[in-house]
Amino acid sequence: MSRIPPVTVKAPSLHEPLGGAPATPDAPDAPLRLPAPPSPPPPPGAPPARARPAINFRSVGLGLAGVVLICGLTPYNDYVLNNTFLVGNNLPLGVTMLVFLFTLAVNGPLSRFAPRHALSSGEVAVAFMMMLVSCAVPSSGLMRGFPASLVVPFNEAAADQRYWELLQRLNLPTWLFPTFRDRPPWLDPAVQGFIHRGPAPYRAWVVPILAWAVFTFALYGALLCIVAIVRKQWFENERLPFPLAQIQLSLVDQPRRGRWLNDLMSRRSFWLAFAAVFLLHVWNGLARYFPQRFPEIWVYYDFSRLATEPPWSYTDPKLQNAALFFTVVGATYFITSSVAFSLWFFFVLNNLFMMTKGTWTGDPENAGRMDQHLGGLVAFALTIAWVGRRHWRLVVAQAFRGRRPGEADDRYLSYRTAFWGLVGCAVVMISFLRVAGSTLVAAAVTVGILLTGFLLITRIIAETGLVHGQIYVSFVKPWVTIGAYAQKFNLPQWLHPVPVKSFYLGALVEVQHYDYREVASVYATHGLKVADATVYGGAEEERDLRRDRRTGRALIALLGLSLVVGYFTSFYSTLWTEYRYAFAKDVRAGVINEHGTQGLPQGKLRDYPRSYEESRYYLRHDPATQAGIGFAATAFLSAMRLRYGWWPLHPIGFLMIGTFPGAHLWLSIFVGWLAKTLTLRFGGAKGYVAAKPFFLGLIVGESAAAGFWLLMGIVLSALGLPYRVVNIMPG
């Protein structure tokens, strides 16, 4: 009897409920493409178009130039000029602005007058991917707290003898930190110059830059392997919407031969929205310079003075005052309606809970909210594992026995390569922490939490398209929780489940990777989504897997190259900025990068380890109970979402309660959801598609306005003139 080849079974997803109709090109929430206007014939005598490979010297060179520009300029722009962050979220302003300007001012003229020299959409997509993934390095993704975590603790020890004694007892390896020639280390130029500003001792930083590169590059390698493993499951089996990728595809789409503008920029509605948002932000920026001549146009409300009495005084401050961000409005238009509804609905629901609790008890805060968040993340992770269980079994099977005929495989990396690459990178990360002095258990738990957190935020952005994503995951939470219960039940042997040294190393990694809004795996998945539609041309059926694999490996290698170049470029630009400038150059002259150089290191590297060593645990609630509540709520929402097509609430809405985007972006998400709902109600699917250019114009117009004020800040500061900050997106 002949063996029946295995069949790939499509798994359900939280995006597509069980029993529901699969997404089709006619469904309003599916990634619909804009209808293209007819293309004019090429100019007389023009040579026939030739197929050029997307990966070539031009596309790679353009991508590397963008990587260096973004990673080199970000620290100066974000901290010294105090402008809108050049990266800042999952739709980076810098990349959006560069691709838009390139298409409009460079490739457009080439396509119109010299079409043989114009770059194709595939070439621009390659450059775009490289720039996009490098955005994980220069700011909140890594460098915002990285260098500070290696020097600020020693400056704190100068004023705290007990903390200095703790650091001495830890006996951490010297290669983790800059080379200190003076004793005590807080007198060394590497510390003094960073805190009080002075000449940058680059030579003292060579060893830690190279040492931490081992851990960092192993992390990035692991994330790229994870992306290769989940790609087919998320892209094809579950067909997650990837709303941001729809926007990015419209940006990288290049003009056709003989045309200046691409399909998006040929739309009048795009330019109408672009001009309205751009001029609005220019006007409001001028209002800060000349308030007598340019009255501000409000894009926010503030009722905080009216909300001084219960129950309104118990609400979240961002319900009392909120701003409208047009980038978020535009991006929300591409989000699945039920997801967008859940994101703002749970914020309002939580405020109703706070009003009720505050009225009855006088305290509106939910002390166990973060533990509920953690329990919800565990349930969400188990849901991902359950929905894709067939795919994960296939990946593990192929890792040990190889691929059999008829089995699915990935076009970027084989499952065997990706699986063992992930294992190898994880082993390198664990070994790094072991050599640094951590126990094996603590190192494995730290690495496991780190990789799981990145996987979860990648899935959340793939489903929701949140411009600014956030989850809260502490790498030392397990040890604090165990110690707290040991104190509660008088179990002294468990007061310190891991040594203080292991705890400190976990906290050190947490400071470096605290923020989940600029994540390499998020950027990589969206980059591959763009590549699938441009470099590969979309469909995977009946293609030469071996030829596709060569291209796929090259693209993965380029992503890795971008991260390497971005790491060293960002490290240099961050050190140059931190040692050179103490205060921002705008009229407020605040301390630069205060969050990364003071808040994070002081809290997590000074207060946390000292409290742990001294067994100071204070339980205001029962963590297990609160985590169980979060687990049950998320599991219930996930089950209902999977089982019933009519169920309107998405578990990610619950997970975003209490997070930065959940509070700051709710109004913009509500407006975007309302606009989409009304468009579908009165215009149907055709009206929805026709309105897409308008909402893309909102996004590009806001990016262009931020770029305009970025350039104004550079020019005015270079001329020694005072300038005022015009922040367009939340920082």
XYZ file of C-alpha atoms in Angstrom:
731
model
C 0.000 0.000 0.000
C 1.414 3.376 -0.979
C 1.807 5.982 1.738
C -0.606 8.916 1.590
C 1.342 12.189 1.670
C 0.551 14.392 4.670
C -1.804 17.285 4.158
C -1.338 20.706 5.729
C -4.462 21.530 7.737
C -5.449 25.145 8.192
C -5.611 25.993 11.891
C -8.166 28.351 13.395
C -7.009 31.667 14.743
C -8.264 34.382 17.032
C -8.679 36.475 13.885
C -10.915 33.904 12.198
C -13.374 32.157 14.551
C -14.213 28.483 14.240
C -17.189 28.016 11.988
C -16.782 31.476 10.522
C -16.291 32.127 6.854
C -12.660 32.341 5.773
C -11.275 35.689 4.781
C -11.740 36.456 1.107
C -10.598 39.348 -1.053
C -14.173 40.672 -0.871
C -14.333 40.714 2.935
C -13.984 44.263 4.282
C -11.314 43.247 6.808
C -9.174 41.398 4.296
C -6.109 43.126 2.844
C -7.667 44.621 -0.253
C -5.499 46.255 -2.866
C -6.293 49.601 -4.392
C -7.624 49.414 -7.929
C -4.869 50.672 -10.166
C -5.540 53.361 -12.736
C -4.623 52.498 -16.305
C -0.924 52.867 -16.998
C 0.123 54.981 -19.966
C 2.247 53.328 -22.617
C 6.014 53.773 -22.274
C 7.599 56.682 -24.146
C 8.393 56.025 -27.812
C 11.726 54.323 -28.240
C 11.911 53.235 -24.618
C 13.721 49.889 -24.206
C 11.637 46.934 -23.024
C 11.473 46.385 -19.285
C 13.942 43.863 -17.906
C 13.409 41.807 -14.795
C 16.007 42.863 -12.225
C 16.565 40.792 -9.081
C 15.313 42.551 -5.982
C 18.510 41.816 -4.060
C 21.348 43.720 -5.701
C 23.976 46.331 -4.897
C 21.500 49.184 -5.284
C 18.838 47.825 -2.946
C 21.326 46.605 -0.344
C 23.322 49.837 -0.507
C 20.164 51.904 -0.149
C 19.086 49.778 2.810
C 22.441 50.073 4.583
C 22.474 53.831 4.037
C 19.046 54.045 5.650
C 20.184 51.841 8.556
C 23.173 54.088 9.265
C 21.079 57.256 8.955
C 18.316 56.080 11.288
C 20.613 54.491 13.870
C 23.049 57.399 13.746
C 20.483 60.195 14.006
C 17.992 58.682 16.464
C 19.772 59.422 19.798
C 20.487 63.044 18.829
C 16.962 63.601 17.508
C 15.156 61.861 20.381
C 17.159 63.140 23.351
C 19.082 66.283 22.378
C 16.550 67.876 20.029
C 13.699 66.264 21.994
C 11.740 65.851 18.756
C 9.118 63.254 17.955
C 10.910 59.911 18.232
C 12.468 58.879 14.929
C 11.402 55.283 15.585
C 9.074 55.238 18.585
C 6.561 52.589 17.483
C 5.749 49.776 15.069
C 5.282 52.158 12.136
C 8.573 54.068 12.491
C 8.381 57.701 11.498
C 11.917 57.688 10.101
C 11.348 54.748 7.756
C 7.936 56.017 6.637
C 9.402 59.433 5.882
C 12.454 58.079 4.027
C 10.452 55.701 1.817
C 7.892 58.383 1.013
C 10.557 60.956 0.093
C 12.494 58.408 -1.962
C 9.413 57.407 -3.935
C 8.286 60.991 -4.512
C 11.603 62.772 -5.106
C 13.973 60.108 -6.471
C 12.308 57.045 -7.892
C 9.316 58.957 -9.256
C 11.411 61.163 -11.569
C 13.526 58.153 -12.560
C 10.433 56.155 -13.435
C 9.063 59.051 -15.473
C 12.170 60.137 -17.372
C 14.694 57.277 -17.050
C 12.645 54.127 -16.377
C 15.509 51.707 -16.925
C 17.273 53.189 -13.879
C 14.235 53.264 -11.576
C 14.100 50.843 -8.668
C 11.351 48.241 -8.661
C 8.980 47.688 -5.767
C 10.965 44.574 -4.873
C 14.222 46.521 -4.642
C 12.632 49.195 -2.469
C 11.083 46.453 -0.335
C 14.527 44.969 0.335
C 15.861 48.355 1.444
C 12.703 48.920 3.471
C 13.089 45.584 5.289
C 16.655 46.397 6.249
C 15.794 49.844 7.586
C 12.717 48.544 9.378
C 14.424 45.772 11.344
C 17.292 48.080 12.365
C 14.745 50.262 14.183
C 14.865 47.689 16.994
C 18.309 48.924 18.045
C 18.854 52.709 18.434
C 16.228 53.692 21.004
C 13.666 51.967 23.237
C 14.349 48.576 21.657
C 17.860 48.463 23.149
C 20.045 51.545 23.417
C 17.734 53.766 25.464
C 18.752 51.957 28.645
C 21.667 49.768 27.547
C 24.795 51.945 28.016
C 23.285 53.610 31.088
C 22.743 50.219 32.743
C 26.514 49.652 32.691
C 27.603 52.910 34.347
C 24.724 54.520 36.245
C 24.737 51.906 39.076
C 28.314 52.891 39.957
C 27.345 56.542 40.141
C 24.444 55.592 42.433
C 26.910 53.753 44.656
C 28.829 56.988 45.234
C 26.014 58.318 47.404
C 24.875 54.995 48.857
C 27.451 53.023 50.820
C 25.178 50.015 51.298
C 24.575 49.785 47.573
C 28.315 49.974 46.898
C 28.878 47.132 49.338
C 26.213 45.132 47.511
C 27.954 45.665 44.153
C 31.248 44.573 45.682
C 29.671 41.414 47.106
C 28.235 40.556 43.711
C 31.744 40.498 42.216
C 30.430 40.865 38.675
C 32.860 40.233 35.797
C 34.710 43.355 34.710
C 34.154 42.593 31.018
C 30.453 43.362 31.424
C 31.252 47.025 32.090
C 33.525 49.745 30.703
C 37.162 49.546 31.726
C 37.499 51.555 34.938
C 41.031 52.793 35.508
C 40.218 54.842 38.601
C 39.042 53.499 41.938
C 36.365 53.857 43.119
C 34.718 53.521 39.683
C 32.416 56.524 40.098
C 35.500 58.716 39.777
C 36.417 57.167 36.421
C 35.867 59.290 33.269
C 33.630 56.543 31.853
C 31.155 57.184 34.684
C 31.805 60.860 35.353
C 31.640 61.797 31.677
C 28.401 59.884 31.175
C 26.695 61.465 34.192
C 28.130 64.988 34.126
C 29.252 65.036 30.477
C 32.786 65.038 29.222
C 35.009 63.497 26.533
C 33.732 60.084 25.520
C 36.243 57.348 26.487
C 35.434 55.107 23.531
C 38.369 52.803 24.223
C 36.960 51.976 27.652
C 33.739 50.778 25.988
C 35.316 48.388 23.456
C 35.243 45.328 25.721
C 31.592 45.612 26.872
C 30.442 46.488 23.347
C 31.972 43.276 22.009
C 31.048 41.178 25.038
C 27.387 42.154 25.035
C 27.317 41.744 21.258
C 27.514 37.995 21.864
C 24.289 38.017 23.878
C 22.564 40.603 21.676
C 23.340 38.930 18.355
C 22.312 35.543 19.776
C 19.010 37.153 20.772
C 18.491 38.608 17.300
C 19.421 35.285 15.728
C 16.876 33.515 17.915
C 14.183 36.028 16.960
C 14.858 35.595 13.233
C 14.597 31.822 13.670
C 11.305 32.247 15.545
C 10.002 34.433 12.723
C 10.895 31.735 10.172
C 9.141 29.081 12.292
C 5.869 30.995 12.791
C 5.687 32.628 9.355
C 3.764 29.929 7.493
C 1.421 29.288 10.414
C 0.574 32.952 10.900
C 0.735 34.103 7.281
C -1.050 31.210 5.547
C -2.672 28.784 7.980
C -4.238 31.364 10.306
C -4.081 34.244 7.818
C -3.509 36.904 10.439
C -4.393 40.336 9.052
C -1.067 42.178 9.620
C -2.752 45.588 9.269
C 0.517 47.521 9.375
C 1.898 45.443 6.505
C -0.981 46.657 4.320
C 0.157 50.212 4.997
C 3.794 49.345 4.394
C 2.969 47.628 1.100
C 1.305 50.805 -0.118
C 4.418 52.787 0.801
C 6.929 50.530 -0.980
C 4.798 50.275 -4.120
C 6.751 52.122 -6.782
C 5.581 54.017 -9.900
C 5.187 52.076 -13.093
C 7.265 52.836 -16.143
C 6.502 56.267 -17.539
C 4.698 57.496 -14.411
C 5.942 59.802 -11.635
C 3.467 58.771 -8.936
C 2.568 55.301 -7.755
C -1.026 54.120 -7.411
C -1.403 55.493 -3.891
C -0.001 58.927 -4.641
C -2.163 59.197 -7.739
C -5.245 59.426 -5.561
C -6.680 62.864 -4.824
C -8.016 61.709 -1.453
C -4.479 60.784 -0.360
C -3.185 64.284 -0.985
C -6.249 65.862 0.582
C -5.655 64.010 3.853
C -1.889 64.515 3.601
C -2.209 68.276 3.156
C -4.813 68.664 5.900
C -2.744 66.851 8.532
C 0.585 68.329 7.431
C -0.706 71.921 7.442
C -2.499 71.360 10.746
C 0.737 70.325 12.464
C 2.696 73.123 10.804
C 0.088 75.625 12.004
C 0.096 74.263 15.558
C 3.883 74.281 15.558
C 3.912 77.927 14.541
C 1.381 78.559 17.329
C 4.083 77.577 19.809
C 6.459 80.143 18.350
C 3.956 82.913 17.618
C 0.868 82.327 19.787
C -0.471 85.823 19.059
C -0.557 85.244 15.308
C -1.371 81.530 15.085
C -4.108 80.391 17.473
C -3.781 76.694 18.205
C -6.197 74.292 16.567
C -7.145 71.814 19.248
C -6.683 68.123 18.501
C -7.198 67.187 22.131
C -9.555 67.752 25.019
C -8.877 68.346 28.711
C -11.692 67.931 31.215
C -9.415 67.295 34.196
C -10.539 70.514 35.914
C -14.120 69.339 35.680
C -13.356 65.845 36.990
C -12.409 66.814 40.543
C -15.349 65.179 42.300
C -16.242 61.489 42.604
C -16.914 59.373 40.677
C -15.148 61.203 37.802
C -12.051 61.887 39.878
C -11.460 58.139 40.056
C -11.094 57.734 36.291
C -7.854 57.309 34.389
C -6.123 60.649 33.640
C -6.178 59.784 29.931
C -9.968 59.612 30.024
C -10.029 63.088 31.536
C -7.647 64.431 28.865
C -6.726 62.790 25.586
C -5.164 63.742 22.258
C -5.907 62.648 18.706
C -3.037 61.046 16.773
C -3.792 60.837 13.063
C -1.274 58.059 12.478
C -3.203 55.888 14.918
C -6.534 56.899 13.354
C -5.226 55.948 9.923
C -3.722 52.654 11.097
C -6.902 51.713 12.996
C -8.842 51.917 9.728
C -6.897 48.824 8.604
C -7.471 46.910 11.859
C -10.150 44.248 12.112
C -13.247 46.008 13.416
C -13.805 43.725 16.402
C -10.180 44.137 17.501
C -10.360 47.928 17.246
C -13.643 47.892 19.170
C -12.092 45.757 21.929
C -9.092 48.046 22.306
C -11.175 51.092 23.253
C -14.073 49.239 24.850
C -11.921 47.604 27.536
C -10.375 50.983 28.370
C -13.828 52.457 28.960
C -14.936 49.335 30.851
C -11.900 49.565 33.119
C -12.743 53.190 33.884
C -16.266 52.179 34.858
C -14.715 49.615 37.201
C -12.413 52.278 38.688
C -15.336 54.660 39.227
C -17.377 51.962 40.931
C -14.521 50.703 43.115
C -13.433 54.220 44.012
C -16.963 55.203 45.004
C -17.349 52.185 47.301
C -13.835 51.962 48.764
C -12.198 55.327 48.132
C -9.347 53.629 46.231
C -9.922 53.124 42.483
C -6.623 51.374 41.782
C -6.456 47.672 41.015
C -3.284 46.664 42.863
C -3.209 43.281 41.146
C -3.560 44.594 37.607
C -0.017 43.674 36.581
C -0.446 40.129 37.893
C -3.720 39.889 35.965
C -1.796 41.075 32.914
C 0.816 38.377 33.485
C -1.799 35.653 33.893
C -3.502 36.863 30.730
C -0.232 36.643 28.804
C 0.220 33.029 29.952
C -3.282 32.161 28.705
C -2.647 33.968 25.433
C 0.611 32.048 24.945
C -1.146 28.734 25.573
C -3.829 29.726 23.058
C -1.169 30.358 20.415
C 0.384 26.968 21.195
C -2.992 25.206 20.988
C -4.187 26.809 17.761
C -0.920 26.049 15.947
C -0.246 22.679 17.559
C -0.172 20.772 14.264
C 2.332 23.191 12.814
C 4.554 23.140 15.896
C 4.554 19.315 15.855
C 5.572 19.389 12.204
C 8.430 21.800 12.936
C 9.772 19.613 15.760
C 9.381 16.457 13.680
C 11.289 17.916 10.740
C 13.974 19.198 13.106
C 14.787 15.623 14.166
C 14.011 13.536 11.092
C 14.093 15.987 8.193
C 11.391 16.926 5.714
C 9.405 14.222 3.987
C 7.884 14.543 0.493
C 4.649 16.479 0.500
C 5.234 18.173 3.835
C 5.091 21.936 4.182
C 8.291 23.906 4.548
C 9.291 27.547 4.721
C 10.734 29.562 1.868
C 13.153 31.513 4.107
C 14.701 28.854 6.345
C 14.004 25.152 6.580
C 12.286 24.167 9.796
C 15.290 22.075 10.780
C 17.625 25.050 10.343
C 15.289 27.437 12.139
C 14.627 25.057 15.049
C 18.243 24.207 15.752
C 19.265 27.804 15.085
C 16.811 28.869 17.798
C 18.134 26.236 20.189
C 21.747 27.208 19.461
C 21.117 30.915 19.984
C 19.265 30.222 23.236
C 22.190 28.107 24.441
C 24.595 30.962 23.649
C 22.442 33.415 25.618
C 22.180 31.070 28.599
C 25.912 30.359 28.465
C 26.658 34.084 28.408
C 24.672 34.609 31.618
C 26.264 31.521 33.178
C 29.761 32.803 32.471
C 28.706 36.176 33.888
C 27.816 34.442 37.160
C 24.154 33.434 36.913
C 22.887 30.019 37.929
C 21.702 27.724 35.138
C 18.076 27.865 36.273
C 18.040 31.658 36.532
C 19.740 32.056 33.145
C 17.311 29.655 31.449
C 14.283 31.355 32.994
C 15.545 34.816 31.966
C 16.128 33.731 28.374
C 12.815 31.871 28.253
C 10.840 34.874 29.495
C 12.688 37.195 27.122
C 11.973 35.101 24.018
C 8.371 34.395 25.046
C 7.695 38.092 25.592
C 9.009 38.937 22.128
C 6.917 36.149 20.589
C 3.768 37.424 22.303
C 4.186 41.063 21.288
C 4.908 39.935 17.719
C 1.648 37.997 17.655
C -0.277 40.889 19.219
C 0.919 43.360 16.574
C 0.256 40.848 13.778
C -3.369 40.544 14.915
C -4.122 44.095 15.992
C -1.834 46.388 13.999
C -1.279 48.509 17.114
C 1.047 51.342 16.151
C 2.369 51.394 19.708
C 2.376 47.955 21.343
C 3.235 47.200 24.936
C 3.291 44.309 27.391
C 4.795 44.186 30.858
C 7.034 41.206 31.552
C 9.561 41.218 34.402
C 12.465 38.783 34.213
C 12.859 38.801 38.007
C 9.149 38.449 38.815
C 9.367 34.676 39.492
C 12.013 35.150 42.180
C 10.203 38.051 43.836
C 6.931 36.100 43.904
C 8.531 32.973 45.356
C 10.365 35.038 47.968
C 7.178 36.880 48.913
C 5.249 33.650 49.448
C 8.181 32.210 51.395
C 8.046 35.221 53.689
C 4.274 34.926 54.035
C 4.366 31.232 54.958
C 7.617 31.425 56.961
C 9.783 29.338 54.639
C 13.230 30.901 55.103
C 14.949 28.460 52.720
C 12.941 29.966 49.828
C 13.376 33.644 50.685
C 16.066 33.836 47.980
C 15.229 31.195 45.348
C 18.234 32.337 43.288
C 21.426 34.117 44.423
C 21.432 37.910 44.415
C 24.006 37.842 41.624
C 21.627 35.914 39.363
C 18.839 38.315 40.316
C 20.987 41.319 39.410
C 21.942 39.867 36.007
C 18.279 39.208 35.262
C 17.456 42.796 36.205
C 20.325 44.014 34.006
C 18.856 42.222 30.980
C 15.430 43.596 31.880
C 16.685 47.198 31.797
C 18.160 46.647 28.354
C 15.000 45.019 26.933
C 12.331 46.618 29.095
C 10.283 48.270 26.369
C 8.329 46.120 23.890
C 7.370 48.829 21.414
C 10.439 48.530 19.131
C 10.992 44.808 18.694
C 13.107 43.108 16.036
C 10.693 40.194 15.577
C 7.753 42.570 14.980
C 9.710 44.448 12.332
C 11.024 41.215 10.795
C 7.587 39.598 10.403
C 6.225 42.718 8.726
C 9.316 42.937 6.538
C 8.818 39.346 5.381
C 5.125 40.044 4.777
C 6.134 42.888 2.470
C 8.763 40.700 0.791
C 6.217 37.944 0.157
C 4.089 40.367 -1.848
C 6.920 42.146 -3.696
C 10.101 40.101 -3.923
C 8.195 36.827 -4.345
C 5.053 38.202 -5.941
C 2.576 36.756 -3.469
C 1.485 33.145 -4.050
C 3.638 30.251 -2.901
C 1.950 27.417 -4.755
C 3.777 25.727 -7.611
C 6.994 27.598 -6.997
C 10.540 26.280 -6.963
C 11.218 25.922 -3.221
C 14.961 25.548 -3.731
C 15.199 28.792 -5.706
C 12.910 30.568 -3.258
C 15.034 29.297 -0.372
C 18.160 30.913 -1.840
C 16.359 34.244 -1.986
C 14.867 33.698 1.457
C 18.206 32.952 3.069
C 19.661 36.043 1.463
C 16.831 38.161 2.888
C 17.295 36.690 6.384
C 21.029 37.353 6.088
C 20.340 40.981 5.120
C 18.104 41.383 8.169
C 20.923 40.032 10.307
C 23.427 42.349 8.618
C 21.166 45.323 9.291
C 20.996 44.436 12.990
C 24.781 44.120 13.201
C 25.391 47.447 11.447
C 22.634 49.047 13.492
C 24.117 47.757 16.760
C 27.563 49.255 16.273
C 26.264 52.454 14.691
C 23.734 52.959 17.488
C 26.247 52.234 20.227
C 28.602 54.876 18.863
C 25.887 57.483 18.296
C 24.398 56.861 21.757
C 27.770 57.242 23.485
C 28.537 60.358 21.439
C 25.199 61.872 22.458
C 25.257 60.874 26.139
C 28.814 62.092 26.792
C 28.406 65.307 24.825
C 25.029 66.667 25.939
C 23.550 66.966 29.425
C 20.372 68.839 28.513
C 18.073 69.018 25.523
C 18.561 72.018 23.240
C 14.953 73.150 23.183
C 13.762 76.005 25.395
C 12.736 73.644 28.208
C 16.294 72.236 28.437
C 15.303 69.030 30.215
C 17.724 66.242 31.113
C 18.285 64.086 28.044
C 17.015 60.511 28.099
C 15.923 60.817 31.718
C 13.901 57.612 31.597
C 16.761 55.517 30.237
C 19.573 57.021 32.309
C 17.802 57.556 35.631
C 14.391 55.936 36.003
C 15.191 52.436 34.729
C 18.683 51.941 36.248
C 17.763 53.427 39.614
C 14.612 51.375 40.027
C 15.623 48.028 38.597
C 19.371 47.924 39.296
C 19.496 49.712 42.650
C 16.165 49.330 44.446
C 15.094 45.884 43.207
C 18.303 43.951 43.997
C 18.712 45.632 47.369
C 15.124 44.843 48.359
C 15.613 41.257 47.210
C 18.803 40.829 49.223
C 17.149 42.280 52.318
C 14.002 40.140 51.830
C 11.742 43.174 51.737
C 8.570 41.869 50.111
C 5.270 43.676 50.480
C 2.162 41.885 49.235
C -0.814 44.184 48.789
C -2.682 41.330 47.145
C -2.334 37.647 46.390
C -0.341 37.363 43.114
C -1.558 33.850 42.318
C -5.201 34.839 42.691
C -4.814 37.925 40.516
C -2.849 35.993 37.884
C -5.597 33.389 37.919
C -8.209 36.071 37.280
C -6.234 37.360 34.299
C -5.682 33.821 33.028
C -9.367 32.946 33.291
C -10.529 36.176 31.635
C -8.131 35.810 28.696
C -8.849 32.102 28.295
C -12.592 32.798 28.265
C -12.274 35.591 25.699
C -9.995 33.437 23.519
C -12.354 30.459 23.659
C -15.373 32.578 22.788
C -13.435 34.216 19.970
C -12.448 30.850 18.537
C -15.825 29.219 18.943
C -18.357 31.880 17.985
C -18.146 34.132 14.974
C -20.525 36.678 16.491
C -18.415 37.211 19.634
C -17.315 40.870 19.531
C -14.524 41.014 22.146
C -10.887 40.134 21.519
C -8.602 39.044 24.384
C -5.930 41.540 23.354
C -8.275 44.332 24.427
C -8.156 42.909 27.961
C -4.356 42.531 27.827
C -3.928 46.198 26.902
C -5.694 47.450 30.067
C -3.219 49.487 32.086
C -0.608 49.712 29.329
C 0.731 52.898 27.780
C -1.000 52.437 24.383
C -4.180 51.218 26.026
C -4.492 54.565 27.823
C -2.881 57.091 25.472
C -4.274 55.833 22.158
C -7.830 54.855 23.053
C -9.399 58.029 21.631
C -7.547 57.726 18.308
C -8.476 54.045 18.091
C -12.113 54.918 18.798
C -12.155 57.566 16.043
C -10.531 55.176 13.559
C -12.983 52.405 14.468
C -15.932 54.767 14.157
C -14.741 56.042 10.769
C -14.368 52.508 9.451
C -17.734 51.417 10.853
C -19.551 54.338 9.254
C -17.728 53.847 5.955
C -18.738 50.191 5.815
C -22.272 51.029 6.910
C -22.920 53.619 4.220
C -20.365 52.722 1.547
C -19.952 48.975 1.819
C -16.810 47.163 0.743
C -16.329 49.464 -2.266
C -16.523 52.526 -0.085
C -14.050 50.963 2.338
C -11.524 50.357 -0.438
C -12.055 53.797 -1.948
C -11.355 55.474 1.408
C -8.061 53.651 1.982
C -5.880 56.323 0.309
C -7.398 58.984 2.565
C -6.393 57.162 5.743
C -2.967 56.391 4.340
C -2.653 60.121 3.685
C -3.298 60.786 7.380
C -0.345 58.561 8.291
C 2.107 59.924 5.718
C 1.028 63.516 6.355
C 1.749 63.200 10.074
C 5.126 61.597 9.365
C 5.983 64.419 6.951
C 4.982 67.034 9.547
C 7.188 65.362 12.153
C 10.023 65.338 9.616
C 9.490 69.020 8.909
C 9.800 69.964 12.578
C 12.746 67.605 12.928
C 14.590 69.568 10.238
C 13.539 72.846 11.830
C 14.987 71.693 15.136
C 18.279 70.766 13.506
C 18.510 74.070 11.620
C 17.545 76.310 14.556
C 19.828 74.504 16.999
C 22.721 74.657 14.518
C 22.193 78.411 14.214
C 22.139 78.771 17.991
C 18.543 79.970 17.969
C 15.979 78.864 20.569
C 13.427 76.429 19.331
C 10.339 74.804 20.762
C 9.549 71.139 20.638
C 6.670 70.022 18.422
C 5.977 66.424 19.463
C 3.468 64.816 17.152
C 3.394 61.250 18.520
C 3.491 60.214 22.198
C 6.956 59.423 23.526
